[in-house]
Coordinates of C-alpha atoms and ligand atoms in Angstrom, one line a residue:
M1 CA -222.5 85.5 189.9
S2 CA -219.8 86.2 188.1
L3 CA -219.2 84.7 184.4
A4 CA -215.6 83.6 182.8
I5 CA -215.0 85.7 179.7
V6 CA -212.8 84.9 176.4
I7 CA -212.2 87.1 174.1
I8 CA -210.9 86.5 171.0
G9 CA -208.6 89.6 170.3
A10 CA -206.9 92.5 171.0
G11 CA -207.8 94.8 168.2
L12 CA -209.8 98.4 169.1
G13 CA -213.4 95.9 169.6
G14 CA -212.3 93.6 172.1
L15 CA -210.4 95.4 173.8
A16 CA -213.1 98.1 173.9
A17 CA -215.3 95.1 175.4
A18 CA -212.8 93.8 178.2
L19 CA -212.9 97.8 179.6
S20 CA -216.0 98.1 179.8
I21 CA -216.7 94.5 181.2
R22 CA -214.2 95.3 184.0
Q23 CA -215.2 98.9 184.1
E24 CA -218.7 97.8 184.8
S25 CA -218.8 94.7 186.2
P26 CA -215.1 93.9 188.4
H27 CA -216.6 90.1 189.3
H28 CA -216.3 89.4 185.8
D29 CA -213.2 87.3 184.7
V30 CA -211.7 88.4 181.7
L31 CA -208.7 86.5 179.1
I32 CA -208.2 88.0 176.1
V33 CA -206.0 85.8 173.2
E34 CA -204.4 87.3 170.8
S35 CA -202.1 85.9 168.0
A36 CA -199.8 89.0 167.3
P37 CA -196.7 88.2 170.3
V38 CA -197.0 92.4 170.9
L39 CA -198.9 95.2 169.9
A40 CA -196.8 96.6 167.5
E41 CA -197.4 100.0 165.9
I42 CA -199.8 98.4 162.7
G43 CA -201.9 100.7 161.0
A44 CA -201.9 104.3 160.6
G45 CA -204.0 106.7 161.0
L46 CA -207.9 107.2 162.7
Q47 CA -210.9 109.9 162.7
L48 CA -212.5 109.5 166.1
T49 CA -215.5 111.2 166.4
P50 CA -217.5 112.2 169.9
N51 CA -219.4 109.1 169.7
A52 CA -216.2 107.0 170.2
T53 CA -214.4 109.3 172.1
R54 CA -217.1 109.2 174.3
L55 CA -216.5 106.2 175.6
L56 CA -212.6 106.6 176.2
V57 CA -213.3 109.6 178.3
R58 CA -215.6 107.4 180.4
W59 CA -212.6 104.0 180.7
G60 CA -210.5 107.5 181.7
L61 CA -207.7 107.5 179.0
E62 CA -208.7 111.3 178.4
P63 CA -205.4 112.3 180.4
S64 CA -203.2 109.4 178.5
L65 CA -204.7 110.3 175.3
G66 CA -205.5 113.8 175.1
D67 CA -202.0 114.8 174.5
M68 CA -201.8 112.6 171.8
A69 CA -204.7 113.6 169.7
S70 CA -205.1 115.9 167.7
S71 CA -208.1 118.0 167.2
P72 CA -208.8 119.3 163.8
Q73 CA -209.8 123.1 163.7
E74 CA -210.5 123.7 160.3
F75 CA -211.9 121.4 157.5
L76 CA -211.6 121.8 153.8
V77 CA -212.9 119.8 151.1
R78 CA -211.2 120.7 147.7
R79 CA -211.7 119.8 144.4
Y80 CA -208.7 117.4 143.0
D81 CA -207.5 120.4 141.0
G82 CA -207.1 122.4 144.4
Q83 CA -208.3 124.9 142.3
K84 CA -211.5 124.7 143.9
L85 CA -212.6 124.7 147.6
L86 CA -216.2 122.8 147.8
G87 CA -217.1 123.7 151.6
E88 CA -215.2 124.3 154.7
R89 CA -215.9 124.5 158.8
Q90 CA -214.0 127.1 161.1
N91 CA -213.3 125.7 164.7
F92 CA -214.2 122.1 163.6
A93 CA -213.3 120.3 166.8
A94 CA -214.5 123.2 169.4
E95 CA -217.5 123.1 167.1
M96 CA -218.3 119.5 167.4
L97 CA -217.1 118.9 171.4
E98 CA -219.9 121.9 171.6
K99 CA -222.9 120.5 169.5
Y100 CA -221.8 116.3 170.9
G101 CA -220.1 117.4 174.2
S102 CA -217.2 115.4 173.4
Y103 CA -214.1 115.3 171.1
Y104 CA -213.3 115.1 167.3
W105 CA -209.8 113.2 168.1
D106 CA -207.5 112.0 165.4
M107 CA -205.0 110.1 166.6
H108 CA -202.5 107.0 165.6
R109 CA -204.1 103.5 166.4
A110 CA -201.2 102.3 167.6
D111 CA -201.0 105.3 170.5
L112 CA -205.2 104.2 170.8
Q113 CA -204.5 100.5 171.1
L114 CA -201.7 101.0 173.9
A115 CA -203.5 103.0 175.8
M116 CA -206.5 100.8 176.2
Y117 CA -204.2 98.0 176.4
E118 CA -202.7 99.7 179.8
R119 CA -205.9 100.7 181.3
A120 CA -207.6 97.2 180.6
K121 CA -204.5 95.8 182.7
G122 CA -205.0 98.3 184.9
L123 CA -208.5 96.9 185.3
G124 CA -207.8 93.1 185.9
V125 CA -208.1 92.0 182.1
R126 CA -205.6 88.9 181.3
F127 CA -203.9 88.6 178.4
Q128 CA -202.3 86.0 176.5
F129 CA -200.7 86.9 173.2
G130 CA -198.4 85.1 170.7
T131 CA -201.3 83.0 170.9
L132 CA -203.5 81.9 167.4
V133 CA -207.3 80.5 168.5
T134 CA -207.3 77.5 165.3
D135 CA -210.2 76.6 166.4
V136 CA -213.7 77.3 168.1
D137 CA -215.8 74.8 169.2
P138 CA -219.5 76.9 170.7
T139 CA -221.6 73.9 172.4
I140 CA -219.3 73.8 175.4
P141 CA -217.8 76.6 174.5
E142 CA -214.4 76.3 174.2
L143 CA -211.5 77.3 171.8
T144 CA -207.8 75.6 170.9
T145 CA -204.9 77.5 169.9
D146 CA -202.1 76.9 167.8
K147 CA -199.9 75.0 171.0
G148 CA -202.4 72.9 171.5
E149 CA -203.8 74.1 174.3
K150 CA -208.4 74.4 175.6
I151 CA -209.4 77.3 176.9
T152 CA -212.9 76.8 178.9
G153 CA -215.3 79.7 180.1
D154 CA -218.9 80.7 179.8
L155 CA -219.0 83.5 177.2
I156 CA -216.4 83.6 173.9
I157 CA -216.6 87.3 172.3
A158 CA -215.1 87.3 169.0
A159 CA -213.5 90.3 167.8
D160 CA -211.8 88.8 165.4
G161 CA -211.7 91.4 162.5
L162 CA -212.7 91.2 159.3
W163 CA -210.8 87.7 158.3
S164 CA -212.6 86.7 161.6
K165 CA -212.3 82.0 162.0
T166 CA -215.1 82.1 164.7
R167 CA -217.7 83.7 162.4
S168 CA -216.9 80.7 160.0
A169 CA -216.6 78.1 162.6
V170 CA -220.0 79.0 164.2
L171 CA -221.8 79.6 160.4
G172 CA -220.4 75.9 159.7
R173 CA -219.3 77.2 156.0
P174 CA -216.5 79.4 154.8
S175 CA -217.2 83.7 155.2
P176 CA -214.5 85.3 153.6
P177 CA -214.9 88.8 153.4
I178 CA -215.2 90.0 149.4
A179 CA -213.5 92.6 147.5
T180 CA -215.5 96.4 146.8
G181 CA -213.1 97.8 143.5
D182 CA -212.0 100.2 145.9
L183 CA -208.5 100.2 147.8
A184 CA -206.2 102.6 149.9
Y185 CA -202.7 104.4 150.2
R186 CA -202.1 105.0 153.4
I187 CA -199.3 107.5 154.4
V188 CA -197.5 108.1 157.6
L189 CA -194.6 111.6 157.7
K190 CA -193.1 112.7 160.2
S191 CA -193.4 116.4 160.2
E192 CA -189.3 116.2 161.8
D193 CA -188.9 114.8 158.1
I194 CA -191.1 117.1 156.2
K195 CA -188.8 119.9 154.6
D196 CA -191.1 121.9 151.9
Q197 CA -191.9 125.3 153.4
E198 CA -195.4 125.1 151.7
L199 CA -195.6 121.9 153.2
L200 CA -194.8 123.3 156.9
E201 CA -196.7 125.8 156.6
F202 CA -199.9 123.7 156.1
T203 CA -199.4 121.1 158.6
K204 CA -198.9 123.7 161.1
K205 CA -202.3 124.1 161.9
P206 CA -204.5 120.9 162.4
R207 CA -207.0 120.3 160.0
V208 CA -208.6 117.5 158.2
C209 CA -208.4 118.5 154.2
L210 CA -210.2 116.2 151.8
W211 CA -210.1 115.8 148.0
A212 CA -212.6 114.8 146.1
G213 CA -211.8 113.7 142.1
P214 CA -212.6 111.7 139.3
N215 CA -212.0 107.9 140.2
C216 CA -210.0 108.7 143.3
H217 CA -210.4 110.6 146.8
A218 CA -207.6 111.9 148.8
I219 CA -207.6 112.6 153.0
Y220 CA -205.5 114.1 155.0
Y221 CA -205.8 114.9 158.4
P222 CA -202.7 115.2 161.4
L223 CA -201.4 113.0 164.2
R224 CA -199.8 112.7 167.9
N225 CA -200.5 116.5 168.5
N226 CA -199.7 117.7 165.2
T227 CA -196.8 115.7 165.0
I228 CA -197.0 113.2 161.8
A229 CA -199.4 114.1 158.8
N230 CA -201.1 110.9 157.5
V231 CA -203.0 110.9 154.6
V232 CA -205.0 108.1 152.6
L233 CA -205.4 107.9 148.7
L234 CA -208.7 105.9 147.9
V235 CA -208.5 104.3 144.3
P236 CA -210.1 101.8 142.5
D237 CA -208.5 98.4 143.8
N238 CA -205.6 96.4 140.9
L239 CA -204.4 94.2 143.3
P240 CA -204.7 90.7 142.7
D241 CA -207.4 89.1 144.1
D242 CA -206.0 87.0 146.5
V243 CA -203.5 90.2 148.1
A244 CA -205.4 91.8 150.7
K245 CA -202.3 93.6 151.9
Q246 CA -199.3 94.5 150.1
A247 CA -196.7 97.0 149.7
G248 CA -197.2 99.9 147.0
D249 CA -194.8 101.0 144.1
V250 CA -194.6 105.0 145.2
S251 CA -194.1 105.5 141.5
V252 CA -197.1 103.9 140.1
M253 CA -199.5 105.7 143.3
K254 CA -197.8 109.6 142.1
G255 CA -198.9 108.9 138.7
I256 CA -202.4 108.6 139.8
F257 CA -202.1 111.9 141.3
E258 CA -200.2 114.1 138.2
E259 CA -202.9 115.9 138.1
W260 CA -204.3 116.9 141.0
D261 CA -203.4 119.4 143.4
P262 CA -199.8 120.5 143.5
L263 CA -200.3 120.6 147.6
L264 CA -201.1 117.2 147.3
Q265 CA -198.5 116.2 145.3
K266 CA -195.7 117.2 147.3
F267 CA -197.1 115.1 150.1
L268 CA -196.6 112.2 147.7
G269 CA -193.3 113.5 146.8
Q270 CA -192.2 113.2 150.4
V271 CA -193.5 109.0 150.4
K272 CA -190.7 107.0 150.9
K273 CA -192.5 104.0 151.2
V274 CA -196.3 103.4 150.9
E275 CA -198.8 100.5 152.4
M276 CA -202.0 99.2 150.1
W277 CA -204.9 97.9 151.8
K278 CA -207.5 96.4 149.5
L279 CA -211.2 97.7 150.8
M280 CA -213.7 94.7 151.5
H281 CA -216.8 94.0 153.1
L282 CA -219.3 91.3 154.3
D283 CA -223.0 91.4 154.7
E284 CA -223.4 92.2 158.2
L285 CA -224.2 88.6 159.8
E286 CA -227.8 87.7 160.6
M287 CA -227.1 86.7 164.2
W288 CA -224.4 88.3 166.6
Y289 CA -224.9 85.5 168.4
N290 CA -225.1 81.9 168.7
E291 CA -229.2 80.9 170.1
D292 CA -226.6 79.3 173.3
G293 CA -225.8 82.4 174.2
T294 CA -221.7 81.2 173.8
V295 CA -220.3 82.8 171.4
V296 CA -221.4 86.7 170.4
F297 CA -219.6 89.0 167.8
L298 CA -218.6 92.5 168.2
G299 CA -216.1 94.6 165.2
D300 CA -215.1 94.1 161.9
A301 CA -215.9 90.4 163.1
C302 CA -219.9 91.2 162.2
H303 CA -220.0 94.4 160.6
P304 CA -216.7 95.2 158.7
M305 CA -217.1 99.2 157.2
L306 CA -215.8 100.4 154.6
P307 CA -213.4 103.9 155.8
Y308 CA -215.9 106.3 153.6
M309 CA -217.8 108.2 157.5
A310 CA -214.9 107.2 160.0
Q311 CA -217.3 104.6 161.7
G312 CA -215.3 101.1 162.0
A313 CA -213.0 101.8 165.1
G314 CA -216.0 103.5 167.1
S315 CA -218.5 101.0 165.6
A316 CA -216.3 98.2 167.6
L317 CA -216.0 100.3 170.1
E318 CA -219.4 101.0 170.9
D319 CA -220.1 97.5 170.5
G320 CA -217.5 97.3 173.5
A321 CA -219.2 99.4 175.5
A322 CA -222.5 98.2 175.1
L323 CA -221.5 94.8 175.6
G324 CA -220.2 95.5 178.8
I325 CA -223.0 97.1 180.5
I326 CA -225.6 94.8 179.6
L327 CA -223.0 91.6 180.6
S328 CA -222.6 93.8 184.4
K329 CA -226.4 92.6 184.5
V330 CA -226.1 89.0 183.9
Q331 CA -226.0 87.1 186.8
S332 CA -226.2 83.3 185.6
Q333 CA -225.4 81.7 182.3
E334 CA -229.0 80.5 181.5
E335 CA -229.5 85.0 181.1
L336 CA -226.5 85.3 178.2
P337 CA -229.0 84.6 175.1
K338 CA -231.7 87.0 176.4
A339 CA -228.5 89.5 177.3
L340 CA -227.1 89.0 174.1
K341 CA -230.1 89.5 172.0
T342 CA -230.4 92.5 173.8
Y343 CA -227.4 94.0 172.8
Q344 CA -227.7 92.7 169.0
D345 CA -231.3 95.0 169.0
L346 CA -229.6 97.8 170.5
R347 CA -226.3 97.7 168.4
A348 CA -227.3 96.0 165.0
P349 CA -229.9 98.8 163.5
R350 CA -227.1 101.2 163.8
S351 CA -224.3 99.7 162.2
T352 CA -226.8 98.8 159.5
A353 CA -227.0 102.0 159.2
L354 CA -223.0 102.7 159.0
Q355 CA -222.4 99.9 156.9
K356 CA -224.9 100.9 154.6
W357 CA -224.0 104.5 153.9
S358 CA -220.3 103.9 154.1
M359 CA -221.1 101.2 150.8
K360 CA -222.9 104.4 149.5
Q361 CA -219.6 106.4 149.2
L362 CA -218.0 103.4 147.3
L363 CA -215.2 105.5 143.8
K364 CA -217.7 104.7 141.6
T365 CA -221.0 104.8 142.8
S366 CA -219.8 108.4 144.8
S367 CA -221.7 111.7 144.8
M368 CA -219.4 112.9 146.8
V369 CA -218.5 115.7 144.9
T370 CA -221.6 117.0 143.7
T371 CA -223.2 116.7 147.5
W372 CA -220.3 118.6 148.6
Ligands
LIG1 C1 -207.9 101.8 155.6 C2 -208.6 102.1 156.5 C3 -209.0 103.4 157.1 C4 -210.0 103.6 158.5 N1 -209.9 104.5 159.0 C5 -210.5 104.3 159.8 C6 -211.1 105.4 160.3 O1 -211.2 106.9 160.1 N2 -211.9 105.9 161.4 C7 -212.2 104.5 162.2 O2 -213.4 104.7 163.1 N3 -212.6 103.4 161.3 C8 -211.7 103.3 160.6 N4 -211.4 102.1 159.8 C9 -211.6 101.2 160.1 C10 -211.1 100.3 161.5 O3 -209.6 100.1 161.6 C11 -211.7 99.0 161.9 O4 -213.1 99.0 162.2 C12 -211.7 98.4 163.4 O5 -210.2 98.6 163.6 C13 -212.5 96.9 163.8 O6 -211.8 96.6 165.4 P1 -212.0 95.4 165.4 O7 -211.1 95.2 166.9 O8 -213.2 94.8 165.3 O9 -210.7 94.1 164.4 P2 -209.4 94.5 164.1 O10 -209.0 95.7 164.5 O11 -208.9 94.2 163.0 O12 -208.7 93.7 165.3 C14 -208.6 92.2 165.3 C15 -207.9 91.8 165.8 O13 -208.5 90.1 166.5 C16 -206.9 89.5 166.1 N5 -207.2 88.1 165.7 C17 -207.1 87.8 164.6 N6 -208.0 86.2 164.2 C18 -207.4 85.4 165.9 C19 -207.4 84.7 165.7 N7 -207.5 83.7 164.8 N8 -206.9 83.9 167.2 C20 -206.4 85.6 168.0 N9 -206.2 86.6 166.9 C21 -206.9 87.0 166.7 C22 -205.7 90.2 165.2 O14 -205.1 90.2 165.3 C23 -206.6 91.7 165.7 O15 -205.4 91.9 166.6 C24 -210.8 102.4 159.1 C25 -210.0 101.0 158.3 C26 -209.0 100.4 156.9 C27 -208.8 100.1 156.2
LIG2 C1 -220.8 109.5 165.5 O1 -221.2 110.7 165.2 C2 -221.2 110.9 164.1 C3 -221.1 112.5 164.1 O2 -221.6 113.0 165.2 C4 -222.7 110.0 163.1 O3 -222.6 110.9 161.9 C5 -222.4 108.8 163.5 O4 -223.9 108.7 162.4 C6 -222.3 108.4 164.4 N1 -222.2 107.2 164.6 C7 -222.4 106.1 165.3 C8 -222.0 104.9 164.9 O5 -224.0 106.3 166.0
LIG3 C1 -198.2 119.8 171.5 O1 -198.0 121.0 170.6 C2 -198.1 122.2 171.4 C3 -197.7 123.1 169.8 O2 -196.0 122.7 169.2 C4 -197.1 122.2 172.3 O3 -196.9 123.8 172.6 C5 -198.0 121.3 173.2 O4 -196.6 121.2 174.2 C6 -197.7 120.1 172.7 N1 -198.3 119.2 173.7 C7 -197.5 118.1 174.1 C8 -198.7 117.2 175.7 O5 -196.6 117.5 173.5

């Protein structure tokens, strides 16, 4: 029997679920409803560990993504002032490939999302962009859109991210994420715009560099075949409570890193505009699906993750992959609650562990400097 599946959200998790469902069982029908009018260049860099890239390869994305990724040859950890090398791994990506059997890729989130979107279309996934889901009724199940349209199916997959409205609808109470006290500045620089000789030299070789400091951290990695420099600065949060993201003040940002590695300061000297993201947390959902088996959650909608272990996107991809494989065994709607339980049993222990692990890396409690 084929299922009619409606996915809310064309983020990495929603796309992963769609790809996996259609690849494992082409007879299921998949529609993705996404509020954004188009998949624009949102976000910045992502680091993808082998467990995530393995899935991308499985979905046939290696040819389109391989050229757009960067594989770091070395991984450096420097003391904040650049005066001491605290850790170093050479042949980093090659070692990961050898050890885990897949790539370590640094990529632009937009490149990944667009490649997944193209592949999903190729597999017959249908998309409805520019459509905000305003209500979800799990009893039917049915969703209502901002255009007043009602969409029904056998199963709704809530892949609507950190601010998931489906989560509140299913829980029957508000469920906003909470501030962690940390904030990220995200910087993207094109190599062609970098004129400084020392920076050019540093960025020539694909590498990850982490600066571990008092109260703050900074991390550099390359994107798009080493033609883009991505820098993330992690600092204490000073945004107002109700602001999750806003344009940052470049001079304030530079001020925070005044005493840091001159090389990092050179990077910051190139920045003309920057965005600040409040890092949010939410305890993992106790139930990843409802009892009727009509709604299931994945990715940030059920277990948002701090970026410190580079596992948020990877976990969303894994959730989608698992769901696709499990749903390919489902013969009738009656089997859904049991199938969704299997999905939760498989996935929850892994993401609970990662959530806890990345919370431990919060700036105020972090022991990163000593452990490295
Ligand atoms: C600073 C920072 C750095 C990070 N670095 C990394 C990293 O290096 N590696 C890593 O693995 N992860 C990283 N992450 C985490 C990663 O970005 C997320 O975990 C991942 O994007 C979650 O995917 P998702 O599909 O669950 O949610 P999202 O990507 O948030 O997608 C949700 C989608 O649903 C849509 N949507 C929401 N509500 C509705 C609605 N009502 N109707 C219709 N559509 C809707 C949204 O428009 C969006 O497209 C980082 C996060 C941050 C903040
Ligand atoms: C993915 O792999 C990394 C590195 O091998 C590991 O630390 C991490 O726990 C794995 N992620 C998940 C979701 O299991
Ligand atoms: C990636 O960069 C290298 C070195 O600059 C270049 O030789 C190669 O052609 C590039 N690959 C792609 C696909 O652009």
